[in-house]
Short mmCIF file of C-alpha atoms in Angstrom, two decimals:
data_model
loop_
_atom_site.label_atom_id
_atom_site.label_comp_id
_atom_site.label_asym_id
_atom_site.label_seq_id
_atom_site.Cartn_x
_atom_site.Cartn_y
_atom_site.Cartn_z
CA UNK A 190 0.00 0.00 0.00
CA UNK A 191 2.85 2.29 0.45
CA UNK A 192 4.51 1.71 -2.45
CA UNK A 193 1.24 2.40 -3.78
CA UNK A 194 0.88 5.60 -2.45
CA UNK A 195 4.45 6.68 -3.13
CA UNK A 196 3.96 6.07 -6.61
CA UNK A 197 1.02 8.39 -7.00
CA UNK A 198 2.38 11.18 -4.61
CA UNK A 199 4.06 13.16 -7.46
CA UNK A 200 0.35 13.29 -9.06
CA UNK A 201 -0.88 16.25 -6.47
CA UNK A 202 1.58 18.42 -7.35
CA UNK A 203 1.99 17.84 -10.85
CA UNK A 204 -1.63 18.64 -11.03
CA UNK A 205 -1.86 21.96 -9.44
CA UNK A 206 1.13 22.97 -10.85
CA UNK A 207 -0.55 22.47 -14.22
CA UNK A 208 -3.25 24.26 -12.81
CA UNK A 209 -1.37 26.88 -11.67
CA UNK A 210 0.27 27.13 -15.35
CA UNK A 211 -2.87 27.26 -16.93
CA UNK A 212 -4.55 30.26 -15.08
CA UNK A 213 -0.78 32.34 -14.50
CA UNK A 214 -0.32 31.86 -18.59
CA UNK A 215 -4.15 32.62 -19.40
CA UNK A 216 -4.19 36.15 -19.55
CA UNK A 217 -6.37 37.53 -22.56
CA UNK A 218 -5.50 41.16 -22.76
CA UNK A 219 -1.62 40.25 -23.56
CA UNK A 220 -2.30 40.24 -27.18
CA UNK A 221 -3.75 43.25 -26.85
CA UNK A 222 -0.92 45.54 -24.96
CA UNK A 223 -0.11 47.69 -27.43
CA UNK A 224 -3.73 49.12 -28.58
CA UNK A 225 -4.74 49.24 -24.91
CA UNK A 226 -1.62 51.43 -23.92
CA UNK A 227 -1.76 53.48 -26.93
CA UNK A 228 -6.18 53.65 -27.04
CA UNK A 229 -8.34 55.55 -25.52
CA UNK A 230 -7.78 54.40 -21.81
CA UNK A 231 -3.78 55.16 -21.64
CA UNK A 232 -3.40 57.33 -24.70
CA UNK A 233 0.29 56.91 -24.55
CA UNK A 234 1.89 57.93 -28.07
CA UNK A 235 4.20 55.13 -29.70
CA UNK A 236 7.60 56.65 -28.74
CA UNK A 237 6.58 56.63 -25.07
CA UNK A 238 5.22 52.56 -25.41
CA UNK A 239 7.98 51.43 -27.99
CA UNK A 240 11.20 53.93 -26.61
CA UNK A 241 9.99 54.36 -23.01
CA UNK A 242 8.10 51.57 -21.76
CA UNK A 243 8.87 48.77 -22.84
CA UNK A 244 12.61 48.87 -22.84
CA UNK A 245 12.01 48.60 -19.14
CA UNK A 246 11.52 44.88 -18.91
CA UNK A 247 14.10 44.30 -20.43
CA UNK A 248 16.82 45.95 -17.76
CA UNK A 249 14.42 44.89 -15.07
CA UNK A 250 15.01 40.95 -16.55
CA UNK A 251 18.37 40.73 -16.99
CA UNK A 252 18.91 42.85 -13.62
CA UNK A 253 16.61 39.70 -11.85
CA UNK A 254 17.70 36.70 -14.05
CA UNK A 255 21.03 36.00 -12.32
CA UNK A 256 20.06 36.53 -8.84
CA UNK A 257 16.14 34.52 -9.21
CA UNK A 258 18.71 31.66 -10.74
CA UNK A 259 20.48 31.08 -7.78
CA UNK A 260 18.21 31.76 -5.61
CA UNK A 261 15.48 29.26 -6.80
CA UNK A 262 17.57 26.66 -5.88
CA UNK A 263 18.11 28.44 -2.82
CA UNK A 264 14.69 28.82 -1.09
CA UNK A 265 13.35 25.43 -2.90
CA UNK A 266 11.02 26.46 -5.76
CA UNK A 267 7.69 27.48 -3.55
CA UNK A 268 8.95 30.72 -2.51
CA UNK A 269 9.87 31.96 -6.09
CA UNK A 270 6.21 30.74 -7.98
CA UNK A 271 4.26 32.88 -5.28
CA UNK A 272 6.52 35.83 -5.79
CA UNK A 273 5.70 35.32 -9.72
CA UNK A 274 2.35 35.63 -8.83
CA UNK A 275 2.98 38.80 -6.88
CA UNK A 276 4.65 40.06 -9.87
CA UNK A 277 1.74 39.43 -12.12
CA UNK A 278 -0.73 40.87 -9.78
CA UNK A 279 1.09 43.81 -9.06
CA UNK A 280 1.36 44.64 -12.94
CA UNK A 281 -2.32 44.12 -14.04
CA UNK A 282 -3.05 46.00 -10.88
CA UNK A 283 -0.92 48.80 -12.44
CA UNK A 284 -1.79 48.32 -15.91
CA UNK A 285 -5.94 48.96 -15.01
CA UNK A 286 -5.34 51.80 -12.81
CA UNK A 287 -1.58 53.63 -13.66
CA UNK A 288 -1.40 56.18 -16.26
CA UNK A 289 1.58 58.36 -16.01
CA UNK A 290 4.84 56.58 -18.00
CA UNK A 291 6.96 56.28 -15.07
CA UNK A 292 4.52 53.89 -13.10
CA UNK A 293 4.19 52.14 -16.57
CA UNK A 294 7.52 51.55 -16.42
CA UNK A 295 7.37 50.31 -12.63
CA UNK A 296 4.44 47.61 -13.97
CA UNK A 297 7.39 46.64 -16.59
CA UNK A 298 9.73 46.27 -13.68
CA UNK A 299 7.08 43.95 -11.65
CA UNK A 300 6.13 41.88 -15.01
CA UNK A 301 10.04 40.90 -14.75
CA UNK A 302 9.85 39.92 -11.49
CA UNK A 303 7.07 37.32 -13.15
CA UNK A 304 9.09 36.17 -15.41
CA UNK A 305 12.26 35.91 -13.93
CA UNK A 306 10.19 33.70 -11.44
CA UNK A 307 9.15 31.32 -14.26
CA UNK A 308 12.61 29.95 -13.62
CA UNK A 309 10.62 28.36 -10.23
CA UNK A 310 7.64 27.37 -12.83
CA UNK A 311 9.50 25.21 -14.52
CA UNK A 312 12.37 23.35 -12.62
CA UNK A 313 10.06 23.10 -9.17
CA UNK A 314 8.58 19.86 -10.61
CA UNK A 315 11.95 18.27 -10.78
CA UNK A 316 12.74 18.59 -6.71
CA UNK A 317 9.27 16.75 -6.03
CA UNK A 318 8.76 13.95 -8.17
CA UNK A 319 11.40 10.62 -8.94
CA UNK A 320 13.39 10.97 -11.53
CA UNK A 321 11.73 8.10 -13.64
CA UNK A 322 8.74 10.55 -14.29
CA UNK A 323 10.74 13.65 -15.57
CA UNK A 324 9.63 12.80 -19.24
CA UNK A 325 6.18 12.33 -18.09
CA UNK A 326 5.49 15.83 -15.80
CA UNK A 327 8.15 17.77 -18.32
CA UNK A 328 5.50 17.22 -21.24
CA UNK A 329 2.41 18.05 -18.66
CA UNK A 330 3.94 21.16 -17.54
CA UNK A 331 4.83 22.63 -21.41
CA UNK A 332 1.94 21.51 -22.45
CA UNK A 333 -0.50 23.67 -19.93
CA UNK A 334 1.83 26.20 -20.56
CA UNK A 335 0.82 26.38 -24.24
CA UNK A 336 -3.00 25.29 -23.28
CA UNK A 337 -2.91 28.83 -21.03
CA UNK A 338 -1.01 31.03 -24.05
CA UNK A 339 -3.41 29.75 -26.49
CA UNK A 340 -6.41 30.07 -24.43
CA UNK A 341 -5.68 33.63 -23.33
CA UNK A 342 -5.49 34.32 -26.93
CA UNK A 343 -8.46 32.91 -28.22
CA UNK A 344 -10.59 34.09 -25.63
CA UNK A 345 -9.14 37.58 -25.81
CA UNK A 346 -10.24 37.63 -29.44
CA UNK A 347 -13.48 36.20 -29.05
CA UNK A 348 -14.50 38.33 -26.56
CA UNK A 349 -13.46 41.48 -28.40
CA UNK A 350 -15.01 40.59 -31.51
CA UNK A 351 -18.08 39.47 -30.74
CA UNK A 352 -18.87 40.26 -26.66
CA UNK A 353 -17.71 43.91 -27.45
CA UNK A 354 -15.43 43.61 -24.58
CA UNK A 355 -13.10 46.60 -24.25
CA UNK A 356 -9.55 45.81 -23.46
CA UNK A 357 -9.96 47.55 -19.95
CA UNK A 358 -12.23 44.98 -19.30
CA UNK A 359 -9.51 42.08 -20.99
CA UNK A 360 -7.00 42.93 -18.25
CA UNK A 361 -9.75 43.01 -15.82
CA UNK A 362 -10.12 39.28 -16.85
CA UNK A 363 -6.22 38.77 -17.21
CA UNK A 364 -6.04 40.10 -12.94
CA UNK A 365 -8.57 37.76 -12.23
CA UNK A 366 -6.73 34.66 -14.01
CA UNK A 367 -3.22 35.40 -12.37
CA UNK A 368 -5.05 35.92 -8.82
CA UNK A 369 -6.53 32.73 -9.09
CA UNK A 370 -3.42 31.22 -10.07
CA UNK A 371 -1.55 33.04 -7.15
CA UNK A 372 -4.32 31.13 -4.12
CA UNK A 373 -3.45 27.93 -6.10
CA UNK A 374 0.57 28.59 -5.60
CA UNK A 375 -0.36 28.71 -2.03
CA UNK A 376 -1.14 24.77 -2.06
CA UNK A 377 1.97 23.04 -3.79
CA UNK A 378 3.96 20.85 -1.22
CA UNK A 379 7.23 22.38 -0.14
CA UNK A 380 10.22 20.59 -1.68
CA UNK A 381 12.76 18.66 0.44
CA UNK A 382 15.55 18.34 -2.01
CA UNK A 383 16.73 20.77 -4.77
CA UNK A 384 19.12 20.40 -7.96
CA UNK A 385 22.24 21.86 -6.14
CA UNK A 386 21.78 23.19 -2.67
CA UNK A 387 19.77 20.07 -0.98
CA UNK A 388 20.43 17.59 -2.44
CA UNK A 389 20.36 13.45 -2.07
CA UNK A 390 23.96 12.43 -2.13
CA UNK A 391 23.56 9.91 -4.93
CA UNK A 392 22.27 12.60 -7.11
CA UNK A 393 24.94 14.93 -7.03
CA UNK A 394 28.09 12.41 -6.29
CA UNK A 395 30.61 10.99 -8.53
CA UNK A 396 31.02 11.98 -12.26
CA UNK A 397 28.11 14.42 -14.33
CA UNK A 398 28.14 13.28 -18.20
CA UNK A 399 28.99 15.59 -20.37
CA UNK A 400 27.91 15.81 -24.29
CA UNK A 401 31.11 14.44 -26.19
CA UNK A 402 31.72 15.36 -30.06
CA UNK A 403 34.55 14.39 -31.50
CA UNK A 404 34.37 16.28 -35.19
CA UNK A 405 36.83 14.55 -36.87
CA UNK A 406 36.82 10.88 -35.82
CA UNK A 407 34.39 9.45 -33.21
CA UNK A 408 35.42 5.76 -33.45
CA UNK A 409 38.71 6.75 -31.98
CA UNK A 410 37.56 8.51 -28.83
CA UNK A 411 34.28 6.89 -28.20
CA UNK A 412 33.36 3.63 -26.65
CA UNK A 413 28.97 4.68 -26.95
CA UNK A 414 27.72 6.77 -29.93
CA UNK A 415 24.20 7.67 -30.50
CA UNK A 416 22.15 7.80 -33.61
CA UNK A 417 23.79 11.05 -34.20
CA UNK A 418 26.69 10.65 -33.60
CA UNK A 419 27.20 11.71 -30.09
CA UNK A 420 29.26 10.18 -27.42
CA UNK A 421 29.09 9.87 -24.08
CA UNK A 422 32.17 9.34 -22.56
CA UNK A 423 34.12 12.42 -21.07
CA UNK A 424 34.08 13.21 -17.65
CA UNK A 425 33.19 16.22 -15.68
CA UNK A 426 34.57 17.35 -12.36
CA UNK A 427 33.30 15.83 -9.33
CA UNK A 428 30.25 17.42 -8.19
CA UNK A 429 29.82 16.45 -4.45
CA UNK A 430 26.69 17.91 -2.97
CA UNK A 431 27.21 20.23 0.20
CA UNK A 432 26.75 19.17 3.04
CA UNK A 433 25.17 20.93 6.16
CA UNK A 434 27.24 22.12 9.17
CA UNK A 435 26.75 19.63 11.88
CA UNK A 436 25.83 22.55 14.49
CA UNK A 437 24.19 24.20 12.24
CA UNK A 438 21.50 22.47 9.65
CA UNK A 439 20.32 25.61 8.03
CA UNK A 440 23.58 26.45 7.15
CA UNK A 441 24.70 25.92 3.11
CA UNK A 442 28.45 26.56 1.57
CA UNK A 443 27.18 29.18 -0.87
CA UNK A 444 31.28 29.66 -1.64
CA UNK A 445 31.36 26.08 -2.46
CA UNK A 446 28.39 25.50 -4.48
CA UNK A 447 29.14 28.33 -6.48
CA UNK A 448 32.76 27.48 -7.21
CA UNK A 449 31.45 24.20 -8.56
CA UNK A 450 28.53 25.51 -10.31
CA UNK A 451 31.39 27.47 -12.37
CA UNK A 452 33.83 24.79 -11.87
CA UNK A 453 30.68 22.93 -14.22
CA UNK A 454 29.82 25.41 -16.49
CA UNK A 455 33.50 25.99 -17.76
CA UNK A 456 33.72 22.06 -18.20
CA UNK A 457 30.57 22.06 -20.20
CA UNK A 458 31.44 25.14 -22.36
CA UNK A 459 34.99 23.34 -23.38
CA UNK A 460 33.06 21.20 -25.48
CA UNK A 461 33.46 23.33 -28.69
CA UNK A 462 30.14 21.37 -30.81
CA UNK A 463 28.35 22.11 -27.40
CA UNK A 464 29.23 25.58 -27.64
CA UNK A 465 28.29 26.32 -31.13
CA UNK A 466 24.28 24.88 -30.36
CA UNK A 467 24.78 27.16 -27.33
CA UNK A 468 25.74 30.44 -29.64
CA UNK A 469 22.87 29.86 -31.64
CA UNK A 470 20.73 29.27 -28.64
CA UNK A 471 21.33 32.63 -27.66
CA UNK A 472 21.39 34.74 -30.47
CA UNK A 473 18.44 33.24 -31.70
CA UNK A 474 16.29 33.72 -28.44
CA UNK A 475 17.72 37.21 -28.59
CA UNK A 476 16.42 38.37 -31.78
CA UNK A 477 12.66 36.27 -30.91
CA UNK A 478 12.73 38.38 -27.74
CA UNK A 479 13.52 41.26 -30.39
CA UNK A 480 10.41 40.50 -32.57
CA UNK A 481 7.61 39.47 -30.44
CA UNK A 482 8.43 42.07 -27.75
CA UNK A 483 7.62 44.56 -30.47
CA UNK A 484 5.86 42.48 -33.44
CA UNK A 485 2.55 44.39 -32.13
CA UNK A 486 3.82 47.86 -32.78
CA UNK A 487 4.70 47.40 -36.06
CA UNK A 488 1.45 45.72 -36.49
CA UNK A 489 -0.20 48.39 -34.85
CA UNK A 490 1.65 50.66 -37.34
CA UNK A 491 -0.18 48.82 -40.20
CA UNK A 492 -3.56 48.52 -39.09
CA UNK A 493 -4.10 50.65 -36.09
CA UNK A 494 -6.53 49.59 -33.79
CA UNK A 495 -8.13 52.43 -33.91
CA UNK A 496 -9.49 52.35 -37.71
CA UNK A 497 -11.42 48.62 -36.79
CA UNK A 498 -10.86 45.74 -35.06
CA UNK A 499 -7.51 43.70 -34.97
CA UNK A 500 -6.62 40.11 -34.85
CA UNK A 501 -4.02 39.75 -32.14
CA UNK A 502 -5.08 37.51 -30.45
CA UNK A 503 -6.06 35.32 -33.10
CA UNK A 504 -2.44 35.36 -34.67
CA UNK A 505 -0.95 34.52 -31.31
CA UNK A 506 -3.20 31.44 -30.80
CA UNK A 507 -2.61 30.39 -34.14
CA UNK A 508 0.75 31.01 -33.21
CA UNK A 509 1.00 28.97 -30.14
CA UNK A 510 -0.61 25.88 -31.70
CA UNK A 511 1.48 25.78 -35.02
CA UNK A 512 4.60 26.56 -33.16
CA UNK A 513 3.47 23.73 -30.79
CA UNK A 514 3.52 21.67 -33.59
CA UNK A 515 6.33 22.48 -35.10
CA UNK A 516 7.96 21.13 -31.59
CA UNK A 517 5.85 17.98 -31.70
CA UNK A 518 7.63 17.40 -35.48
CA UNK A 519 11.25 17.23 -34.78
CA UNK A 520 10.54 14.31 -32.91
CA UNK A 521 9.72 12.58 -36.02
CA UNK A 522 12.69 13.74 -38.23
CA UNK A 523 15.41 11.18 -38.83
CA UNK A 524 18.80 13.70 -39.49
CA UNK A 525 22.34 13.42 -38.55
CA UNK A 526 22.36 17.00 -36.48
CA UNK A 527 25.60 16.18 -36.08
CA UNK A 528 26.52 16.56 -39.24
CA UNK A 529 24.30 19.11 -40.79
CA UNK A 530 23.05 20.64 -37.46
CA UNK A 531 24.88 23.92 -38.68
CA UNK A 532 23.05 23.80 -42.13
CA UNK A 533 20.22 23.63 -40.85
CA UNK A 534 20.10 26.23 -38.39
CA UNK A 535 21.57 28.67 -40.86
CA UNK A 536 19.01 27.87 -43.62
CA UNK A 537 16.25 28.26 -40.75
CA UNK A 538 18.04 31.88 -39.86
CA UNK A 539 17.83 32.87 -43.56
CA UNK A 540 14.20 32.13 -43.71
CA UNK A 541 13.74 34.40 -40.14
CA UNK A 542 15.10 37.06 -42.08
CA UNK A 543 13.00 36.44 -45.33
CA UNK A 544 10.39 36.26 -42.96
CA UNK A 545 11.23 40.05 -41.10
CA UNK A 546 11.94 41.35 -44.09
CA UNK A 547 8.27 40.34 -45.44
CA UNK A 548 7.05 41.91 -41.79
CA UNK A 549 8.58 45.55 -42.68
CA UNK A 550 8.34 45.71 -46.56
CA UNK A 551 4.08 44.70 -46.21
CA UNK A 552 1.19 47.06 -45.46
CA UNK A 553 -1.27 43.99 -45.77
CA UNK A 554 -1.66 43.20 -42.11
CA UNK A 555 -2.37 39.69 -42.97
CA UNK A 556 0.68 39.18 -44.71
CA UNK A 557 2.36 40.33 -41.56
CA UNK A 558 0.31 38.45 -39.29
CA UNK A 559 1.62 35.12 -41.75
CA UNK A 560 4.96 36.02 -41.54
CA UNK A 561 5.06 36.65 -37.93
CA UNK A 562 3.02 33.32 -37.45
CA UNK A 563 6.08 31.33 -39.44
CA UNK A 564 8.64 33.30 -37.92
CA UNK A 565 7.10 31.91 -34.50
CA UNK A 566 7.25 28.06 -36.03
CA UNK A 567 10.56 28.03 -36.91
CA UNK A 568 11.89 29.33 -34.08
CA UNK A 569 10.08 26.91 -31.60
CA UNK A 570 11.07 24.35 -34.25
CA UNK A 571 14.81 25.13 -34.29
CA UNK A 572 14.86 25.66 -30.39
CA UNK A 573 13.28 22.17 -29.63
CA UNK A 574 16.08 20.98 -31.41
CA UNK A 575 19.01 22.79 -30.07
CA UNK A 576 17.70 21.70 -26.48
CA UNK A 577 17.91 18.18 -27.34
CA UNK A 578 21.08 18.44 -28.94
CA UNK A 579 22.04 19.68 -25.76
CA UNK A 580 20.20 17.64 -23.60
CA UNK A 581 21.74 14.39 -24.71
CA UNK A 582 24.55 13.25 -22.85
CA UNK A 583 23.61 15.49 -20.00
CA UNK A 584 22.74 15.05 -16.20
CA UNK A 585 19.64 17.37 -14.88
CA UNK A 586 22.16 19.44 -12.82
CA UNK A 587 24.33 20.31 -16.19
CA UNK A 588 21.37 20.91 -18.37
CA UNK A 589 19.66 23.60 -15.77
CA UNK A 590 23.01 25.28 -16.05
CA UNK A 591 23.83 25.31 -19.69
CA UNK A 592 19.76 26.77 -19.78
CA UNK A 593 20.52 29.19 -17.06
CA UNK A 594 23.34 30.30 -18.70
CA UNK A 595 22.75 30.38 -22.78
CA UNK A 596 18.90 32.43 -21.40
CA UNK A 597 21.05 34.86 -19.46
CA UNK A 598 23.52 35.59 -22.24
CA UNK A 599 20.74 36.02 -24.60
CA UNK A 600 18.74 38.37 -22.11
CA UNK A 601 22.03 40.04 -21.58
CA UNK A 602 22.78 40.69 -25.79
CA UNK A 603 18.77 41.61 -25.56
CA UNK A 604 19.35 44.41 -22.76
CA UNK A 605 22.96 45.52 -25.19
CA UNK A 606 20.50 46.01 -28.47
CA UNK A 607 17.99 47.13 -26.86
CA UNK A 608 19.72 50.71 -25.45
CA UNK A 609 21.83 51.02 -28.91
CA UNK A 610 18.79 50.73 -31.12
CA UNK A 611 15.37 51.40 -29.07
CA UNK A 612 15.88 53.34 -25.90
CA UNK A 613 15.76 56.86 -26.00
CA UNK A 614 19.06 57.39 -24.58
CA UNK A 615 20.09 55.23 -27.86
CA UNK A 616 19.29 55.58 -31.44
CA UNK A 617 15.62 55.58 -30.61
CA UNK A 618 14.16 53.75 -33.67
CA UNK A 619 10.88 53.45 -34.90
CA UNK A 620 9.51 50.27 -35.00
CA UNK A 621 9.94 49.76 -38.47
CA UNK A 622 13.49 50.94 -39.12
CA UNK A 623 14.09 48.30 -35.88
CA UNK A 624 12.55 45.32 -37.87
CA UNK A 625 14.66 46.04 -41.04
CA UNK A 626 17.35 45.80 -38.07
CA UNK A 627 16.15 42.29 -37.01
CA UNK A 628 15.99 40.91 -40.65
CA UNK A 629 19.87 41.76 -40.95
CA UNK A 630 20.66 40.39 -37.33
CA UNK A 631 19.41 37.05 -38.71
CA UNK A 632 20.95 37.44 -41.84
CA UNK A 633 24.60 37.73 -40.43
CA UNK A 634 23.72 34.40 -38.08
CA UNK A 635 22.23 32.68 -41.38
CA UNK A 636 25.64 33.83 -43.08
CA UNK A 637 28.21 32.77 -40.20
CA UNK A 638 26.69 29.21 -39.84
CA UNK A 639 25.83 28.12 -43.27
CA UNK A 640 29.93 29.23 -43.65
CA UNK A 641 30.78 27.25 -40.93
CA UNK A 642 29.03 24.40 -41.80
CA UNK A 643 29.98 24.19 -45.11
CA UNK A 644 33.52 23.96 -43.86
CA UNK A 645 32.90 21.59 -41.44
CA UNK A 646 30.95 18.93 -43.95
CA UNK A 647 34.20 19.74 -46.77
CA UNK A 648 36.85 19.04 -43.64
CA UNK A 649 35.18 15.97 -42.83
CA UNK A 650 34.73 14.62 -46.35
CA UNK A 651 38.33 15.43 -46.99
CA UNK A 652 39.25 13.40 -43.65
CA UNK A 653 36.90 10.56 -45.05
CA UNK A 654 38.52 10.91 -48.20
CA UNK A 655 42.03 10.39 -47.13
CA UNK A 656 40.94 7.80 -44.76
CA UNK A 657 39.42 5.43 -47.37
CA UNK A 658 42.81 6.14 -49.93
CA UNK A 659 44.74 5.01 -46.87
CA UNK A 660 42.96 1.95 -46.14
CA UNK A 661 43.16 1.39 -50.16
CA UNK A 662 46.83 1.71 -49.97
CA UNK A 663 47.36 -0.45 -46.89
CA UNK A 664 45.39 -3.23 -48.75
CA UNK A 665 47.10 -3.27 -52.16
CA UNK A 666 50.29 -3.41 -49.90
CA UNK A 667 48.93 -6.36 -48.18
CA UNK A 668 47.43 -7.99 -51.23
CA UNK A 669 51.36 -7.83 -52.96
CA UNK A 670 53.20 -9.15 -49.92
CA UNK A 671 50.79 -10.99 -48.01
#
């Protein structure tokens, strides 16, 4: 009976986590930020939203990224998802009843605290349940994710097209959503062990995996290759968990877990193939930060909201599902990444730019809404596989890190573009000079990985090349005097 019951315990949490992901991600009015700020109700003009405004989220991120990081870990999980709720709350509360800029830009600064906190959201399922039903809760959790995104959406657009629902009255509905969310937070279980500060001693000690690629000739340094190609074989540094003070439980080596935290990352970042996926990583969730921070201005720019009604929300649920699917597919496709990994990711960042290019050049707001909509696909297509590129071959502990760190450098390049082309104090661009921008950020990505992986299929062709004349050789020799 008690193995019974221990192998249904992680179902509780699971569940109102879902729950919780649902109603915190459900927020109908997002679709809809732009017109609201710049309608009738804020009447803010586009260089205060686009120049202003919104560049304040993304300081306030990368100022909370770091420290949230460490500190999930920290206070186990709990403490982090109710302070994302806070943060939500706080910025609908501010959003329905603010209307001077700077307190706009203090709702920016508590929407960061939300989703720096989404770092809790998703890693607090791993402290509670066994580590044989990762797979299992890691597709739940995603999955409500997307359920709440495309629900928010399509009830957002419903309701304004045919309830005549103002967007006042959206984030009215959005406030209500993340409250309910923030009672449910109240109810998950308190975690006893975390990935690096309380830990269970088998899960931390001895050896972490580490993705292996050896470009030129695996069969000489590996003794287990995967389907593409990857091998599992070199060794990280010890990463022995820390262990309490005897007079002193509460007490954690923050000096030590931090010097092996970096001890880790440096090992993982001297694989050079795992490197590369983690460039792209971040320059490519740099520039989507880029485009769908903004993708409503320039839509806005198009069709303005005030001339009829627009289909946000519509495009972003369409959005959600197809890029969804787009996920679901790479499961299905049977590709040495390996070996044309690079290829691939530079023909996807030519098509991004194709794609922006199509975004600024249009004034058919469909056409726009089409290209943002494939723009969204690829990326969640491209991204799904980059994670399990670097996923493979790596523990739970070394995968949260390589995350952590590739999402901070790519918040970090965000926060660098974003005061050198957008903030005031910067260049100040309008929308659409910052889109022709984008298009050429992707283009120089497209253009330094299809180079690279050119060179890396002709240097490994050569190597096969010689290989196979040497093997020739060596049996002509033998064949004369065997």
């Amino acid at each position: 009976m008690e193995s019974a019951a221990s192998d249904r315990s992680w179902l509780k949490p699971t569940v109102l986590l879902c729950v919780y992901g649902i109603f915190s991600y459900m927020k109908p009015s997002e679709p809809f930020l732009t017109p609201y700020l710049m309608g009738l109700s804020k009447n803010f003009t586009e260089f205060e939203v686009v120049n202003e405004i919104y560049p304040v989220w993304t300081y306030a991120y990368v100022c909370f990224l770091l420290p949230v990081f460490l500190l999930t870990d920290y206070v186990k999980y709990k403490p982090v998802i109710l302070m994302q709720g806070l943060g939500y709350i706080g910025c609908w509360i501010l959003l329905l009843f603010a209307q001077e800029v700077p307190l706009m830009q203090v709702m920016q600064v508590s929407y960061a605290i939300a989703t720096a906190g989404e770092i809790g959201y998703y890693s607090y399922i791993y402290s509670i349940v066994k580590q044989e039903h990762y797979q299992r809760v890691t597709s739940y959790v995603r999955s409500t994710t997307l359920i709440g995104l495309f629900l928010g959406s399509l009830i957002g657009q419903l309701l304004v097209l045919f309830a005549d629902v103002t967007y006042f009255d959206l984030n009215i509905f959005s406030l209500v959503n993340v409250s309910i969310a923030f009672v449910i937070s109240w109810f998950l279980p308190m975690p006893k062990k975390t990935l690096f500060f309380f830990t269970e001693e088998e899960d931390m000690s001895g050896s972490i995996e580490s993705t292996y690629l050896n470009e030129e000739n695996p069969a000489e340094k590996a003794s287990e290759v995967n389907a593409d190609g990857i091998t599992i074989e070199e060794r990280g540094p010890t990463f022995l968990a820390p262990k309490p003070n005897p007079k002193n439980e509460s007490k954690i080596d923050w000096k030590g877990v931090l010097v092996r935290l970096w001890a880790d990352v440096k090992s993982c970042y001297m694989n050079t193939v795992l490197l590369r996926w983690s460039v792209w990583w971040a320059l490519s969730t740099c520039g989507w930060l880029l485009v769908v921070n903004y993708a409503q201005n320039l839509w806005e720019t198009i069709y303005s909201s005030a001339e009829g009604e627009v289909y946000n929300g519509a495009v972003e649920a369409a959005a959600t599902v197809l890029g969804a699917l787009g996920a679901f597919c790479v499961g299905f496709i049977k590709l040495n990444w390996t070996r044309w990994g690079e290829i691939a990711l530079g023909l996807c960042s030519l098509c991004k730019c194709g794609l922006l290019l199509l975004m600024y050049w249009t004034t058919d707001i469909w056409l726009c809404y089409a290209a943002f909509v494939g723009f969204i696909v690829l990326y969640n297509f491209v991204i799904t596989i980059t994670q399990f590129q670097l996923a493979v071959g790596l523990n739970t502990q070394r995968f949260a890190l390589v995350f952590g760190v590739n999402t901070f450098t790519a918040v970090l390049l965000n926060t660098v573009l974003t005061v050198i082309l957008i903030d005031k104090a910067g260049f100040g661009l309008d929308v659409n000079t910052q889109f022709i921008i984008y298009s050429g950020y992707f283009a120089i990505i497209a253009v330094i990985f299809l180079l690279h992986g050119v060179y890396f299929l002709c240097k490994n062709s050569f190597s096969s090349s010689s290989s196979f004349k040497s093997t020739s050789i060596i049996i002509d020799v033998q064949s004369v005097y065997g």
